[in-house]
Amino acid sequence: MSAVFIPPAHPVTDVPPVVEETLQPGEREALLTRIKRLMRERDAVLVAHYYTSGELQRLAEETGGCVSDSLEMARFGHASKAKTLIVAGVRFMGETAKILNPEKRVLMPDLNAECSLDLSCPADEFTRFCDAHPDRTVVVYANTSAEVKARADWMVTSSIAVKVAEHLKARGEKLIWAPDRYLGDYVRRATGADMLLWQGSCVVHERFKAEGILALRAEYPEAAVLVHPESPAAVIALADVVGSTTQLIRAAATLPNPVLIVATDNGIFHKMREAAPGKRLLEAPTGGTGATCVSCAHCPWMAMNGLKNLLAVLETGGNEIHVAETVRARAVHSINRMLEFAGQSGIVVAGQSAD
Ligand code: 13P
Ligand code: SF4
């Protein structure tokens, strides 16, 4: 038997500060007018993630685009007749949109909008890891590069990860899981599947602190705790609901609790407020006593999307996403496998019945 290959940890230390776009009085309206005109002229739609600014989310909805989780962003692009997709999110979301829609032009406001999970999983090292375990089915999270998806058997999102792992376990398959070790640990505990975990993490979610949530819950005993599964196990253990971004928004609307402690990027509050009007939304603490946080419940890469750089890509056609056809042709299989599984199992991946 070959020796177990222990994946190297790739802690992402070079995290940029969160810089929100600042606009002069009057500038916002002028930008919005020009953006809307150019979107019509360029036959473009805006596809935005829940973690982008409320401004971009409103614009996407007002102009016939969509606001959703990473998978639904790609599915929307596929269904849309527009020739150009503008993806306001992080790079892997633009790449996934391109993989599923090769005939469309995919632009992003800022190509430096990375993701620490994607950065933690370089394709060459990941390939060595997989090659060392040829008996294992390779399952990767959406938050990976096109090259990593091309090496995988399955791509999953957080809304369907447990279901896919259960399915593969029932078929007697052993898994490689990458890159999020917290999500992997959660799925492993939920399913009992035999999983080897890559050691990546999300710089936003790994900062949530169980101790801080306990203190907040003592202050608000009527509160429910909503947690994204990229969070550490001690935080997940305190959750009333664990789920993807769409599932957490749905839970906010349906739970009876008047107060919600939310352990995910605070960009989600824009949609959560709409879904659960009148409820009090509290950000889960990211630092213990005396600690400082780097990410402070907001993804610095998501914050790179703004109205100014959105206008710039519409004007110049710059920041286009390209995926080599040899990579795309392989990556699309791992994505389609999940989509087919979701369809066959009657699971709506983004938003309704995956849990
Ligand atoms: P969702 O697909 O659940 O929206 O998550 C994407 C993400 O990056 C979470 O940090
Ligand atoms: Fe990646 Fe975390 Fe940002 Fe999501 S919140 S895009 S997982 S760094």
Coordinates of C-alpha atoms in Angstrom, one line a residue, residues 13-205:
T13 CA -1.4 35.1 5.2
D14 CA -1.4 37.8 2.5
V15 CA -5.0 38.9 3.1
P16 CA -5.8 42.3 1.7
P17 CA -7.6 44.8 4.0
V18 CA -11.3 45.3 3.4
V19 CA -11.6 48.5 1.4
E20 CA -15.2 49.5 0.7
E21 CA -15.8 51.8 -2.3
T22 CA -16.3 55.4 -1.4
L23 CA -18.3 57.7 -3.7
Q24 CA -18.7 61.4 -3.7
P25 CA -22.2 62.9 -3.3
G26 CA -24.0 62.7 -6.7
E27 CA -21.4 60.3 -8.1
R28 CA -23.6 57.2 -7.3
E29 CA -26.5 58.3 -9.5
A30 CA -24.2 59.3 -12.4
L31 CA -22.4 55.9 -12.2
L32 CA -25.7 54.0 -12.1
T33 CA -27.1 55.8 -15.1
R34 CA -24.0 55.1 -17.2
I35 CA -23.8 51.5 -16.0
K36 CA -27.4 50.8 -16.9
R37 CA -27.1 52.4 -20.3
L38 CA -23.9 50.4 -21.1
M39 CA -25.4 47.1 -19.9
R40 CA -28.3 47.5 -22.4
E41 CA -25.9 48.5 -25.2
R42 CA -23.5 45.6 -24.5
D43 CA -26.3 43.0 -23.9
A44 CA -24.9 42.3 -20.4
V45 CA -26.4 41.0 -17.2
L46 CA -25.0 41.4 -13.7
V47 CA -24.8 38.3 -11.6
A48 CA -23.9 39.1 -8.0
H49 CA -23.1 37.1 -4.9
Y50 CA -24.9 37.7 -1.6
Y51 CA -21.6 39.0 -0.1
T52 CA -21.2 41.9 -2.5
S53 CA -22.5 45.4 -1.5
G54 CA -26.2 46.1 -1.2
E55 CA -25.7 48.6 -4.0
L56 CA -24.5 45.9 -6.5
Q57 CA -27.2 43.5 -5.3
R58 CA -29.9 46.1 -6.0
L59 CA -28.5 46.9 -9.4
A60 CA -28.4 43.2 -10.4
E61 CA -32.0 42.8 -9.5
E62 CA -33.2 46.1 -11.1
T63 CA -31.5 45.2 -14.4
G64 CA -32.8 41.6 -14.8
G65 CA -29.7 39.9 -13.4
C66 CA -29.5 37.8 -10.2
V67 CA -28.3 37.7 -6.7
S68 CA -27.5 34.3 -5.3
D69 CA -25.0 31.8 -4.1
S70 CA -22.1 30.6 -6.3
L71 CA -23.9 27.8 -8.0
E72 CA -27.1 29.6 -8.9
M73 CA -24.9 32.4 -10.3
A74 CA -23.5 30.0 -12.8
R75 CA -26.9 28.4 -13.5
F76 CA -28.5 31.8 -14.0
G77 CA -25.8 32.7 -16.6
H78 CA -26.5 29.5 -18.4
A79 CA -30.2 30.2 -18.7
S80 CA -29.7 33.9 -19.5
K81 CA -29.9 35.0 -23.2
A82 CA -27.4 37.8 -22.6
K83 CA -24.1 37.7 -24.5
T84 CA -22.1 39.1 -21.6
L85 CA -22.1 38.0 -18.0
I86 CA -20.6 40.4 -15.5
V87 CA -19.8 38.4 -12.4
A88 CA -19.6 40.4 -9.2
G89 CA -18.0 38.0 -6.8
V90 CA -14.7 36.2 -6.6
R91 CA -12.6 34.7 -9.3
F92 CA -13.7 31.1 -9.0
M93 CA -17.3 32.3 -9.6
G94 CA -16.3 33.9 -12.8
E95 CA -14.5 30.8 -13.9
T96 CA -17.4 28.5 -13.1
A97 CA -19.7 30.8 -15.1
K98 CA -17.2 30.5 -18.0
I99 CA -16.9 26.7 -17.7
L100 CA -20.7 26.4 -18.0
N101 CA -21.1 29.1 -20.6
P102 CA -18.1 29.0 -22.9
E103 CA -19.9 30.8 -25.7
K104 CA -20.5 33.9 -23.4
R105 CA -18.2 36.6 -22.5
V106 CA -17.6 36.6 -18.8
L107 CA -16.2 39.8 -17.2
M108 CA -15.4 40.7 -13.6
P109 CA -15.0 44.1 -12.0
D110 CA -11.7 43.0 -10.4
L111 CA -9.7 40.0 -11.4
N112 CA -7.7 40.2 -8.1
A113 CA -10.8 39.1 -6.2
E114 CA -9.5 35.8 -5.0
C115 CA -10.7 33.4 -2.3
S116 CA -8.4 31.9 0.4
L117 CA -9.8 28.4 -0.2
D118 CA -8.9 28.6 -3.9
L119 CA -5.5 30.1 -3.1
S120 CA -4.9 27.3 -0.5
C121 CA -5.2 24.6 -3.2
P122 CA -2.6 24.9 -6.0
A123 CA -3.5 22.5 -8.8
D124 CA -0.1 20.9 -9.1
E125 CA 0.1 19.9 -5.4
F126 CA -3.5 18.9 -5.4
T127 CA -2.8 16.6 -8.4
R128 CA 0.0 15.0 -6.5
F129 CA -2.2 14.4 -3.5
C130 CA -4.9 12.8 -5.8
D131 CA -2.4 10.7 -7.6
A132 CA -1.1 9.3 -4.3
H133 CA -4.6 8.0 -3.6
P134 CA -5.9 6.6 -6.9
D135 CA -8.5 4.5 -5.0
R136 CA -10.4 7.6 -3.8
T137 CA -13.1 9.6 -5.5
V138 CA -12.1 13.3 -5.7
V139 CA -14.7 15.8 -4.5
V140 CA -13.9 19.5 -4.6
Y141 CA -15.8 22.5 -3.4
A142 CA -16.9 25.2 -5.8
N143 CA -14.3 27.5 -4.3
T144 CA -11.4 26.1 -6.4
S145 CA -9.7 26.9 -9.7
A146 CA -10.8 25.5 -13.0
E147 CA -7.6 23.3 -13.0
V148 CA -8.6 21.8 -9.6
K149 CA -12.1 21.2 -10.9
A150 CA -10.6 19.5 -13.9
R151 CA -8.8 17.0 -11.7
A152 CA -12.0 16.3 -9.7
D153 CA -14.7 13.7 -10.1
W154 CA -17.3 15.8 -8.4
M155 CA -17.7 19.5 -7.6
V156 CA -20.1 20.3 -4.8
T157 CA -21.4 23.4 -3.1
S158 CA -22.2 23.7 0.6
S159 CA -25.9 23.2 -0.1
I160 CA -25.4 19.7 -1.4
A161 CA -22.1 18.5 0.1
V162 CA -23.6 16.2 2.7
K163 CA -26.0 14.6 0.2
V164 CA -23.2 13.9 -2.3
A165 CA -21.0 12.4 0.4
E166 CA -23.8 10.2 1.7
H167 CA -24.5 9.0 -1.9
L168 CA -20.8 8.2 -2.5
K169 CA -20.5 6.5 0.9
A170 CA -23.5 4.3 0.1
R171 CA -21.7 3.3 -3.1
G172 CA -18.7 2.2 -1.0
E173 CA -16.5 5.0 -2.2
K174 CA -13.7 6.6 -0.2
L175 CA -13.2 10.3 -0.8
I176 CA -10.6 13.0 -1.1
W177 CA -12.1 16.3 0.0
A178 CA -10.7 19.7 -0.9
P179 CA -10.0 22.4 0.0
D180 CA -12.0 23.4 3.1
R181 CA -11.0 21.4 6.1
Y182 CA -13.8 22.8 8.3
L183 CA -16.5 22.0 5.7
G184 CA -14.8 18.6 5.1
D185 CA -14.8 17.9 8.8
Y186 CA -18.5 18.8 9.1
V187 CA -19.4 16.6 6.2
R188 CA -17.3 13.7 7.5
R189 CA -19.1 13.9 10.9
A190 CA -22.5 14.3 9.3
T191 CA -22.1 11.2 7.0
G192 CA -19.4 9.0 8.6
A193 CA -17.8 8.9 5.1
D194 CA -14.1 7.9 4.8
M195 CA -12.6 11.3 3.7
L196 CA -9.0 12.5 3.4
L197 CA -9.1 16.3 3.9
W198 CA -7.1 19.0 2.2
Q199 CA -6.1 21.7 4.8
G200 CA -7.5 24.9 3.4
S201 CA -9.7 27.4 5.2
C202 CA -11.8 30.5 4.6
V203 CA -10.2 33.6 6.2
V204 CA -13.6 35.0 7.0
H205 CA -15.4 32.0 8.5

